[in-house]
Tab-separated table of C-alpha atoms in Angstrom:
chain	number	residue	atom	x	y	z
A	1	MET	CA	45.383	-9.418	-115.487
A	2	LYS	CA	45.158	-13.230	-115.461
A	3	LYS	CA	46.336	-13.268	-111.848
A	4	VAL	CA	43.542	-10.880	-110.892
A	5	THR	CA	41.024	-13.049	-112.759
A	6	TYR	CA	42.225	-16.224	-110.978
A	7	LEU	CA	42.116	-14.422	-107.636
A	8	LEU	CA	38.559	-13.227	-108.173
A	9	THR	CA	37.473	-16.651	-109.388
A	10	GLY	CA	38.982	-18.328	-106.312
A	11	LEU	CA	37.373	-15.783	-104.024
A	12	PHE	CA	34.008	-16.339	-105.717
A	13	LEU	CA	34.305	-20.103	-105.319
A	14	PHE	CA	35.330	-19.750	-101.677
A	15	VAL	CA	32.318	-17.567	-100.893
A	16	ALA	CA	30.009	-19.854	-102.871
A	17	VAL	CA	31.207	-22.987	-101.066
A	18	ASN	CA	30.811	-21.349	-97.680
A	19	GLU	CA	27.329	-20.155	-98.594
A	20	VAL	CA	26.409	-23.730	-99.543
A	21	LYS	CA	27.833	-25.001	-96.259
A	22	ALA	CA	25.938	-22.358	-94.307
A	23	GLN	CA	22.715	-23.226	-96.114
A	24	ALA	CA	23.326	-26.940	-95.466
A	25	SER	CA	24.023	-26.232	-91.811
A	26	GLN	CA	20.830	-24.182	-91.529
A	27	GLU	CA	18.856	-26.924	-93.250
A	28	CYS	CA	20.290	-29.458	-90.800
A	29	LEU	CA	19.195	-27.354	-87.835
A	30	THR	CA	15.738	-26.902	-89.328
A	31	LYS	CA	15.340	-30.609	-89.993
A	32	TYR	CA	16.686	-31.464	-86.552
A	33	ASN	CA	14.200	-29.192	-84.783
A	34	LEU	CA	11.311	-30.601	-86.829
A	35	PHE	CA	12.501	-34.119	-86.093
A	36	LYS	CA	12.890	-33.461	-82.383
A	37	GLY	CA	9.423	-31.895	-82.236
A	38	SER	CA	7.849	-34.936	-83.880
A	39	VAL	CA	9.559	-37.318	-81.475
A	40	THR	CA	8.650	-35.358	-78.343
A	41	THR	CA	5.013	-35.308	-79.453
A	42	LYS	CA	5.197	-39.040	-80.239
A	43	LYS	CA	4.599	-38.622	-83.969
A	44	TYR	CA	7.115	-41.289	-84.820
A	45	ALA	CA	5.982	-42.002	-88.392
A	46	GLU	CA	6.174	-38.273	-89.228
A	47	ALA	CA	9.665	-38.106	-87.747
A	48	LYS	CA	11.075	-40.720	-90.125
A	49	PRO	CA	11.621	-38.528	-93.243
A	50	ASP	CA	13.478	-35.903	-91.236
A	51	LEU	CA	15.483	-38.637	-89.507
A	52	GLU	CA	16.478	-40.030	-92.897
A	53	TYR	CA	17.666	-36.577	-94.027
A	54	LEU	CA	19.687	-36.119	-90.851
A	55	LEU	CA	21.331	-39.525	-91.167
A	56	GLN	CA	22.375	-38.831	-94.751
A	57	ASN	CA	23.349	-35.162	-94.513
A	58	CYS	CA	23.929	-34.187	-90.890
A	59	SER	CA	25.413	-37.292	-89.283
A	60	THR	CA	27.725	-35.400	-86.915
A	61	LEU	CA	25.330	-32.613	-85.907
A	62	SER	CA	24.311	-34.125	-82.562
A	63	VAL	CA	24.349	-37.462	-80.764
A	64	ASN	CA	20.692	-36.788	-79.990
A	65	ILE	CA	19.875	-37.644	-83.611
A	66	TYR	CA	20.720	-41.215	-82.692
A	67	LYS	CA	19.154	-41.184	-79.237
A	68	TYR	CA	15.843	-39.891	-80.605
A	69	GLY	CA	16.318	-41.968	-83.742
A	70	ALA	CA	16.557	-45.181	-81.720
A	71	THR	CA	13.201	-44.348	-80.150
A	72	VAL	CA	11.639	-43.739	-83.567
A	73	ALA	CA	13.024	-47.007	-84.958
A	74	GLU	CA	11.886	-49.010	-81.943
A	75	LYS	CA	8.406	-47.469	-81.820
A	76	THR	CA	7.885	-48.114	-85.533
A	77	LYS	CA	9.351	-51.624	-85.172
A	78	ASP	CA	11.886	-50.968	-87.902
A	79	HIS	CA	14.607	-53.466	-86.938
A	80	ALA	CA	16.865	-52.550	-89.856
A	81	LEU	CA	16.724	-48.879	-88.875
A	82	VAL	CA	17.608	-49.723	-85.262
A	83	LYS	CA	20.779	-51.461	-86.447
A	84	ARG	CA	21.639	-48.636	-88.838
A	85	ILE	CA	21.228	-45.996	-86.138
A	86	TYR	CA	23.289	-47.995	-83.652
A	87	GLU	CA	26.159	-48.477	-86.118
A	88	ALA	CA	26.082	-44.849	-87.271
A	89	ARG	CA	26.077	-43.563	-83.711
A	90	ILE	CA	29.121	-45.623	-82.747
A	91	ALA	CA	30.899	-44.499	-85.932
A	92	ASN	CA	30.174	-40.789	-85.479
A	93	PHE	CA	30.144	-40.487	-81.670
A	94	PRO	CA	32.411	-43.247	-80.306
A	95	ASP	CA	33.093	-41.284	-77.114
A	96	LYS	CA	29.502	-40.351	-76.255
A	97	ASP	CA	28.053	-42.984	-73.889
A	98	ALA	CA	29.218	-45.796	-76.153
A	99	ALA	CA	28.907	-48.422	-73.422
A	100	LYS	CA	25.266	-47.555	-72.846
A	101	ALA	CA	24.606	-47.586	-76.598
A	102	HIS	CA	26.103	-51.080	-76.908
A	103	SER	CA	24.174	-52.260	-73.858
A	104	ASP	CA	20.855	-50.838	-75.110
A	105	TYR	CA	21.340	-52.419	-78.535
A	106	ALA	CA	22.030	-55.786	-76.912
A	107	ASP	CA	18.775	-55.394	-74.970
A	108	TYR	CA	16.915	-54.732	-78.207
A	109	LEU	CA	18.374	-57.783	-79.924
A	110	ILE	CA	17.497	-59.980	-76.957
A	111	GLU	CA	13.978	-58.604	-76.608
A	112	HIS	CA	13.173	-59.227	-80.287
A	113	ASN	CA	15.201	-62.424	-80.726
A	114	LEU	CA	17.280	-60.800	-83.481
A	115	GLY	CA	20.778	-61.880	-82.540
A	116	SER	CA	22.536	-65.094	-81.600
A	117	ASP	CA	24.076	-65.561	-78.152
A	118	GLU	CA	27.509	-65.000	-79.670
A	119	GLU	CA	26.459	-61.762	-81.410
A	120	VAL	CA	24.965	-60.420	-78.195
A	121	PHE	CA	28.080	-61.403	-76.238
A	122	GLN	CA	30.344	-59.584	-78.714
A	123	ILE	CA	28.286	-56.394	-78.302
A	124	LEU	CA	28.306	-56.699	-74.517
A	125	GLU	CA	32.062	-57.194	-74.616
A	126	LYS	CA	32.395	-53.859	-76.424
A	127	ALA	CA	30.257	-52.228	-73.733
A	128	TYR	CA	32.366	-53.815	-70.996
A	129	LYS	CA	35.621	-52.634	-72.549
A	130	ASP	CA	34.259	-49.078	-72.814
A	131	SER	CA	32.791	-48.753	-69.332
A	132	PRO	CA	31.326	-51.584	-67.208
A	133	LYS	CA	29.556	-49.158	-64.881
A	134	ASP	CA	27.520	-47.730	-67.751
A	135	MET	CA	26.104	-51.100	-68.788
A	136	GLY	CA	22.534	-52.073	-67.984
A	137	VAL	CA	22.090	-54.056	-64.776
A	138	LYS	CA	20.977	-57.283	-66.490
A	139	ASN	CA	23.723	-57.007	-69.081
A	140	ILE	CA	26.431	-56.887	-66.436
A	141	TYR	CA	25.191	-60.284	-65.305
A	142	ARG	CA	24.816	-61.585	-68.885
A	143	TYR	CA	28.324	-60.564	-69.804
A	144	PHE	CA	29.931	-62.178	-66.786
A	145	GLN	CA	27.945	-65.368	-67.341
A	146	GLY	CA	29.225	-65.369	-70.931
A	147	VAL	CA	32.835	-64.947	-69.823
A	148	THR	CA	32.423	-67.725	-67.265
A	149	ASP	CA	30.909	-70.131	-69.773
A	150	ARG	CA	33.722	-69.490	-72.249
A	151	TYR	CA	36.776	-69.436	-69.988
A	152	LYS	CA	36.074	-71.249	-66.706
A	153	ASP	CA	37.976	-74.340	-67.835
A	154	THR	CA	40.588	-72.846	-70.174
A	155	ASP	CA	41.411	-69.535	-68.467
A	156	PRO	CA	39.868	-69.203	-64.982
A	157	GLN	CA	42.107	-66.214	-64.230
A	158	LYS	CA	40.253	-64.263	-66.922
A	159	VAL	CA	37.009	-65.090	-65.141
A	160	PHE	CA	38.432	-63.916	-61.807
A	161	ASP	CA	39.778	-60.680	-63.308
A	162	THR	CA	36.464	-59.969	-65.028
A	163	TYR	CA	34.601	-60.660	-61.799
A	164	ASP	CA	36.816	-58.226	-59.886
A	165	ASP	CA	36.397	-55.502	-62.512
A	166	VAL	CA	32.639	-55.975	-62.673
A	167	MET	CA	32.224	-56.101	-58.897
A	168	GLU	CA	34.234	-52.898	-58.508
A	169	SER	CA	31.898	-51.187	-60.975
A	170	VAL	CA	28.819	-52.600	-59.247
A	171	GLY	CA	30.237	-51.521	-55.890
A	172	GLU	CA	30.800	-47.979	-57.142
A	173	LYS	CA	27.230	-47.817	-58.401
A	174	LEU	CA	25.838	-49.206	-55.154
A	175	ASP	CA	27.865	-46.773	-53.037
A	176	ASP	CA	26.654	-43.881	-55.182
A	177	TYR	CA	23.001	-44.910	-54.870
A	178	THR	CA	23.375	-45.496	-51.127
A	179	LYS	CA	24.733	-41.973	-50.627
A	180	LYS	CA	21.922	-40.449	-52.697
A	181	ILE	CA	19.292	-42.471	-50.843
A	182	ALA	CA	20.758	-41.434	-47.480
A	183	VAL	CA	20.536	-37.739	-48.386
A	184	LEU	CA	16.894	-38.010	-49.458
A	185	GLN	CA	15.906	-40.162	-46.479
A	186	ALA	CA	17.547	-37.686	-44.102
A	187	LYS	CA	15.633	-34.848	-45.714
A	188	ASP	CA	12.399	-36.851	-45.532
A	189	THR	CA	12.691	-37.033	-41.720
A	190	THR	CA	12.860	-33.248	-41.375
A	191	SER	CA	10.604	-32.130	-44.218
A	192	THR	CA	8.412	-33.462	-46.968
A	193	LEU	CA	10.066	-34.493	-50.186
A	194	ASP	CA	8.646	-32.871	-53.299
A	195	ALA	CA	7.324	-34.958	-56.191
A	196	LYS	CA	10.625	-34.852	-58.091
A	197	GLU	CA	12.624	-35.985	-55.054
A	198	LYS	CA	10.172	-38.813	-54.380
A	199	ARG	CA	10.621	-40.039	-57.951
A	200	ARG	CA	14.386	-39.906	-57.531
A	201	LEU	CA	14.242	-41.813	-54.246
A	202	ARG	CA	12.068	-44.490	-55.831
A	203	ALA	CA	14.368	-44.774	-58.873
A	204	TYR	CA	17.513	-44.959	-56.712
A	205	THR	CA	15.899	-47.630	-54.529
A	206	ILE	CA	14.787	-49.760	-57.482
A	207	ASN	CA	18.178	-49.496	-59.179
A	208	SER	CA	20.006	-50.266	-55.956
A	209	GLU	CA	17.877	-53.356	-55.318
A	210	ALA	CA	18.494	-54.555	-58.872
A	211	LEU	CA	22.253	-54.098	-58.505
A	212	GLY	CA	22.152	-55.951	-55.197
A	213	GLN	CA	20.517	-58.900	-56.950
A	214	VAL	CA	23.169	-58.796	-59.662
A	215	GLU	CA	25.901	-58.748	-57.024
A	216	GLY	CA	24.383	-61.844	-55.433
A	217	GLY	CA	24.065	-63.520	-58.828
A	218	LEU	CA	27.709	-62.824	-59.672
A	219	ASP	CA	28.764	-64.287	-56.328
A	220	ASN	CA	26.777	-67.435	-57.052
A	221	ILE	CA	28.486	-67.840	-60.417
A	222	ILE	CA	32.010	-67.251	-59.134
A	223	SER	CA	31.518	-69.488	-56.090
A	224	GLU	CA	31.253	-72.516	-58.355
A	225	ILE	CA	34.748	-72.086	-59.772
A	226	ALA	CA	36.594	-69.956	-57.170
A	227	THR	CA	37.346	-72.797	-54.760
A	228	CYS	CA	40.472	-73.060	-52.635
A	229	GLU	CA	41.467	-76.113	-54.670
A	230	ARG	CA	41.437	-73.993	-57.816
A	231	LEU	CA	42.693	-70.672	-56.395
A	232	ILE	CA	45.781	-71.911	-54.573
A	233	PRO	CA	47.521	-73.482	-57.604
A	234	ILE	CA	46.738	-70.447	-59.784
A	235	TYR	CA	47.989	-67.865	-57.288
A	236	SER	CA	51.019	-70.002	-56.401
A	237	ARG	CA	51.913	-70.201	-60.077
A	238	ASP	CA	51.469	-66.458	-60.721
A	239	PHE	CA	52.883	-65.040	-57.480
A	240	GLU	CA	56.438	-64.379	-58.644
A	241	ALA	CA	55.232	-62.483	-61.730
A	242	ASN	CA	52.827	-60.353	-59.692
A	243	LYS	CA	54.445	-59.991	-56.264
A	244	THR	CA	54.910	-56.226	-56.750
A	245	ASP	CA	51.502	-55.631	-58.377
A	246	GLY	CA	49.286	-54.095	-55.697
A	247	VAL	CA	46.047	-54.619	-57.623
A	248	TRP	CA	46.776	-58.297	-58.315
A	249	LEU	CA	47.794	-58.890	-54.694
A	250	LYS	CA	44.680	-57.184	-53.349
A	251	ARG	CA	42.402	-59.299	-55.510
A	252	ALA	CA	44.239	-62.512	-54.695
A	253	VAL	CA	44.202	-61.868	-50.927
A	254	SER	CA	40.556	-60.787	-50.976
A	255	ARG	CA	39.438	-63.852	-52.888
A	256	MET	CA	41.429	-66.223	-50.678
A	257	TYR	CA	39.947	-64.536	-47.602
A	258	ASN	CA	36.360	-64.578	-48.868
A	259	LYS	CA	36.616	-68.252	-49.838
A	260	GLY	CA	38.017	-69.263	-46.457
A	261	CYS	CA	41.475	-70.213	-47.700
A	262	GLN	CA	43.365	-68.408	-44.906
A	263	THR	CA	44.748	-71.620	-43.416
A	264	ASP	CA	46.933	-72.245	-46.457
A	265	PRO	CA	50.486	-70.790	-46.140
A	266	LEU	CA	49.942	-68.994	-49.448
A	267	PHE	CA	47.490	-66.599	-47.802
A	268	GLU	CA	50.140	-65.337	-45.381
A	269	LYS	CA	52.587	-64.982	-48.268
A	270	LEU	CA	50.093	-62.952	-50.288
A	271	ALA	CA	48.997	-60.792	-47.344
A	272	THR	CA	52.595	-59.992	-46.380
A	273	ALA	CA	53.476	-59.010	-49.942
A	274	TYR	CA	50.309	-56.925	-50.244
A	275	ALA	CA	51.169	-55.002	-47.075
A	276	HIS	CA	54.785	-54.482	-48.183
A	277	VAL	CA	53.829	-53.196	-51.642
A	278	THR	CA	50.875	-50.944	-50.824
A	279	GLN	CA	51.230	-50.136	-47.100
A	280	SER	CA	47.482	-49.553	-47.175
A	281	SER	CA	44.872	-49.872	-44.451
A	282	ASP	CA	43.239	-52.711	-46.368
A	283	ALA	CA	46.511	-54.630	-46.544
A	284	TYR	CA	47.293	-54.156	-42.853
A	285	ASN	CA	43.847	-55.409	-41.970
A	286	PHE	CA	44.487	-58.651	-43.860
A	287	LEU	CA	47.857	-58.921	-42.154
A	288	ALA	CA	46.055	-58.669	-38.812
A	289	SER	CA	44.106	-61.813	-39.648
A	290	VAL	CA	47.401	-63.599	-40.328
A	291	LEU	CA	48.744	-62.560	-36.928
A	292	GLU	CA	45.509	-63.698	-35.293
A	293	LYS	CA	45.777	-67.100	-37.010
A	294	ASN	CA	49.353	-67.434	-35.746
A	295	GLY	CA	48.223	-66.838	-32.163
A	296	ASP	CA	49.472	-63.248	-31.863
A	297	SER	CA	46.246	-61.560	-30.713
A	298	SER	CA	48.075	-58.533	-29.340
A	299	GLY	CA	49.921	-57.994	-32.617
A	300	ALA	CA	46.705	-58.499	-34.555
A	301	ASN	CA	44.909	-55.824	-32.541
A	302	LYS	CA	47.773	-53.374	-33.028
A	303	MET	CA	47.775	-54.058	-36.773
A	304	ARG	CA	43.987	-53.501	-36.988
A	305	LYS	CA	44.367	-50.220	-35.130
A	306	LYS	CA	47.149	-49.202	-37.509
A	307	ALA	CA	44.939	-50.021	-40.476
A	308	PHE	CA	41.973	-48.172	-39.003
A	309	ASP	CA	43.950	-45.054	-38.042
A	310	LEU	CA	45.576	-44.911	-41.470
A	311	GLU	CA	42.228	-44.825	-43.268
A	312	THR	CA	40.565	-41.412	-43.794
A	313	ASP	CA	37.419	-42.444	-45.681
A	314	THR	CA	34.600	-43.030	-43.176
A	315	ASN	CA	32.889	-45.542	-45.471
A	316	VAL	CA	36.065	-47.603	-45.654
A	317	LYS	CA	36.469	-47.324	-41.879
A	318	ALA	CA	32.982	-48.777	-41.562
A	319	LYS	CA	33.892	-51.717	-43.806
A	320	LEU	CA	37.061	-52.355	-41.800
A	321	LYS	CA	35.066	-52.493	-38.581
A	322	LEU	CA	32.560	-54.836	-40.174
A	323	ARG	CA	35.334	-57.136	-41.397
A	324	GLU	CA	36.721	-57.204	-37.847
A	325	ALA	CA	33.245	-58.063	-36.574
A	326	GLN	CA	32.962	-60.905	-39.044
A	327	GLY	CA	36.092	-62.437	-37.558
A	328	THR	CA	34.483	-62.894	-34.151
A	329	GLY	CA	31.029	-63.686	-32.755
A	330	GLY	CA	28.357	-62.963	-30.155
A	331	SER	CA	28.030	-59.646	-28.376
A	332	ARG	CA	31.573	-58.597	-29.331
A	333	ALA	CA	30.762	-59.026	-33.014
A	334	ARG	CA	27.544	-57.061	-32.617
A	335	ALA	CA	29.377	-54.229	-30.842
A	336	LEU	CA	31.874	-54.006	-33.685
A	337	ALA	CA	29.067	-54.030	-36.261
A	338	TYR	CA	27.419	-51.120	-34.455
A	339	GLU	CA	30.762	-49.318	-34.461
A	340	ALA	CA	30.813	-49.771	-38.221
A	341	LEU	CA	27.366	-48.175	-38.411
A	342	LYS	CA	28.642	-45.121	-36.557
A	343	TYR	CA	30.946	-44.447	-39.512
A	344	ASN	CA	28.362	-45.347	-42.145
A	345	PRO	CA	24.758	-45.535	-40.879
A	346	ASN	CA	23.694	-46.821	-44.301
A	347	LEU	CA	25.935	-49.889	-44.306
A	348	GLY	CA	23.170	-52.434	-44.732
A	349	LYS	CA	25.556	-55.383	-44.525
A	350	ALA	CA	26.326	-54.461	-40.909
A	351	TYR	CA	22.637	-54.824	-40.017
A	352	LEU	CA	22.501	-58.079	-41.970
A	353	TYR	CA	25.482	-59.401	-40.037
A	354	ILE	CA	23.794	-58.597	-36.730
A	355	ALA	CA	20.651	-60.299	-38.040
A	356	SER	CA	22.643	-63.423	-38.899
A	357	LEU	CA	24.190	-63.454	-35.407
A	358	TYR	CA	20.699	-63.406	-33.933
A	359	ALA	CA	19.356	-66.100	-36.250
A	360	ASN	CA	22.316	-68.368	-35.508
A	361	SER	CA	21.535	-68.075	-31.793
A	362	ALA	CA	17.850	-68.966	-32.112
A	363	ASN	CA	18.151	-72.470	-30.678
A	364	SER	CA	20.218	-71.354	-27.689
A	365	CYS	CA	18.339	-68.152	-26.822
A	366	GLY	CA	14.963	-69.537	-25.815
A	367	ASN	CA	13.373	-72.040	-23.461
A	368	ASN	CA	10.578	-73.093	-25.793
A	369	GLU	CA	9.545	-72.924	-29.438
A	370	PHE	CA	7.851	-69.536	-29.058
A	371	GLU	CA	10.867	-67.879	-27.459
A	372	LYS	CA	13.220	-69.391	-30.034
A	373	ARG	CA	11.070	-68.185	-32.908
A	374	MET	CA	10.902	-64.698	-31.411
A	375	VAL	CA	14.657	-64.526	-31.934
A	376	TYR	CA	13.874	-64.558	-35.659
A	377	VAL	CA	11.657	-61.511	-35.136
A	378	ALA	CA	14.704	-59.650	-33.797
A	379	ALA	CA	16.706	-60.881	-36.806
A	380	LEU	CA	13.918	-59.858	-39.193
A	381	ASN	CA	13.845	-56.346	-37.746
A	382	LYS	CA	17.551	-55.917	-38.450
A	383	ALA	CA	17.174	-57.268	-42.003
A	384	LEU	CA	14.282	-54.876	-42.663
A	385	LYS	CA	16.416	-51.998	-41.369
A	386	ALA	CA	19.206	-53.066	-43.720
A	387	GLN	CA	16.840	-53.001	-46.682
A	388	GLN	CA	15.526	-49.577	-45.688
A	389	VAL	CA	18.903	-47.845	-45.433
A	390	ASP	CA	20.707	-49.819	-48.154
A	391	PRO	CA	18.349	-51.353	-50.750
A	392	GLY	CA	21.246	-52.874	-52.656
A	393	CYS	CA	22.700	-54.877	-49.760
A	394	GLY	CA	20.823	-58.049	-50.699
A	395	ALA	CA	18.510	-58.109	-47.699
A	396	GLY	CA	15.615	-59.720	-49.565
A	397	ARG	CA	16.613	-63.343	-49.101
A	398	TYR	CA	17.354	-62.771	-45.413
A	399	ILE	CA	13.946	-61.193	-44.911
A	400	THR	CA	12.240	-64.113	-46.639
A	401	SER	CA	14.148	-66.633	-44.532
A	402	TYR	CA	13.553	-64.923	-41.174
A	403	ARG	CA	9.928	-64.154	-41.917
A	404	GLY	CA	9.373	-67.853	-42.578
A	405	ASN	CA	10.572	-68.679	-39.050
A	406	ILE	CA	8.682	-66.168	-36.901
A	407	PRO	CA	5.905	-67.497	-34.601
A	408	SER	CA	2.648	-68.476	-36.317
A	409	LYS	CA	-0.700	-67.114	-35.158
A	410	LYS	CA	-1.500	-70.535	-33.722
A	411	LEU	CA	1.725	-70.596	-31.702
A	412	ILE	CA	1.121	-67.052	-30.440
A	413	PHE	CA	-2.404	-68.042	-29.338
A	414	THR	CA	-1.132	-71.208	-27.668
A	415	GLN	CA	1.482	-69.191	-25.809
A	416	GLY	CA	-1.311	-66.993	-24.405
A	417	VAL	CA	0.135	-63.686	-25.600
A	418	SER	CA	-1.233	-60.990	-27.892
A	419	SER	CA	0.021	-59.836	-31.262
A	420	GLY	CA	1.488	-56.345	-31.007
A	421	SER	CA	2.559	-56.720	-27.390
A	422	SER	CA	6.235	-56.522	-26.466
A	423	HIS	CA	8.553	-59.430	-25.830
A	424	ARG	CA	12.045	-59.447	-24.392
A	425	VAL	CA	14.461	-61.643	-26.326
A	426	GLY	CA	16.814	-63.013	-23.712
A	427	CYS	CA	20.307	-64.439	-23.650
A	428	TRP	CA	23.107	-62.264	-25.021
A	429	ILE	CA	20.739	-60.529	-27.502
A	430	GLY	CA	18.707	-58.672	-24.870
A	431	GLU	CA	16.354	-56.808	-27.208
A	432	THR	CA	12.662	-55.977	-26.872
A	433	VAL	CA	10.596	-56.652	-29.967
A	434	ARG	CA	6.927	-56.716	-30.933
A	435	ILE	CA	5.070	-60.002	-31.202
A	436	PRO	CA	3.892	-60.362	-34.833
């Protein structure tokens, strides 16, 4: 009899507990819907009581509690609540866009002067460790500046590694935006974009331009410490420990190449090891530059062809062609840059390279000041094209520079020509442009 009594009592308690849980769950859903409704109608003060209930009783119901809650806290200027929501979100949903949450909280602290530089850096470091590509554009720059300030003298390799990681993330973002922009621009030439697509195109363009500025800013920071005098001893010291590490070798070779350190014997050593370990198109392309430096032009051309044929990604093929172009000059370099554009018509850096070739020839491609300055018009056109197809390529500073060198109205008048009429830029350039 006692066993039956205990069994019934246990069953009663089980049912009662589950009923309480069900009621609590229903109450959570009710409160959540009321809360969400208040936020979407911008009744932030009214949303606070429901938010408080959700934080105390339904903390794991949905990550949206914290996303909407952050808006409520910010709109009501409740700094303590912002911090509480941020900490609770990370505790309850550590795998739900944590990097963005860290990055957004850092923005809030900066905007309202609520945290020290060290506190902000620690939060950005958490975001970086979670996912660099999900950080805000400005915070990518802030974080790298923080790493540089802290380690440039004591641990420059950490700065280099961070730079490589960040630049890879920025590059992925830029490539993604460039592809999306290309699709919408292609559609815009055959039909009219609807309002939603126009908003997307504008957002992608703005974000791409911002990332391009960050990329340029990161390059400026790293250029101060990544000198040949600093790189060569570091990579010489660490070569034996990393000579079979494809990632380390790629980064070392790339940095040596970009900083113009190819004349040092270490570059050949790194490039050879990189090719042996990875047998990749990228590695063979670097090896081609070694052969070229050693006077083996035929071998260099064969190695470039091997690298190019091995690659299957058309965007990478375009970059390989552009790198080959950057190793030469004049009409040959331009032809190679145009070949790169055949594989990726939205490779803005190819247009910028052609523009730089033109600008560098200004003094030798004209018989007088007017003709020389018209060369800058040809360069400006290419820079404007680069910005159009690839907003994140960093064309802005080129455009500003070239625009500052085109013929003035006074010079055009003195030359006896009319604005809007055509002009043939001579010499190896051979392009017809419009007089500004």
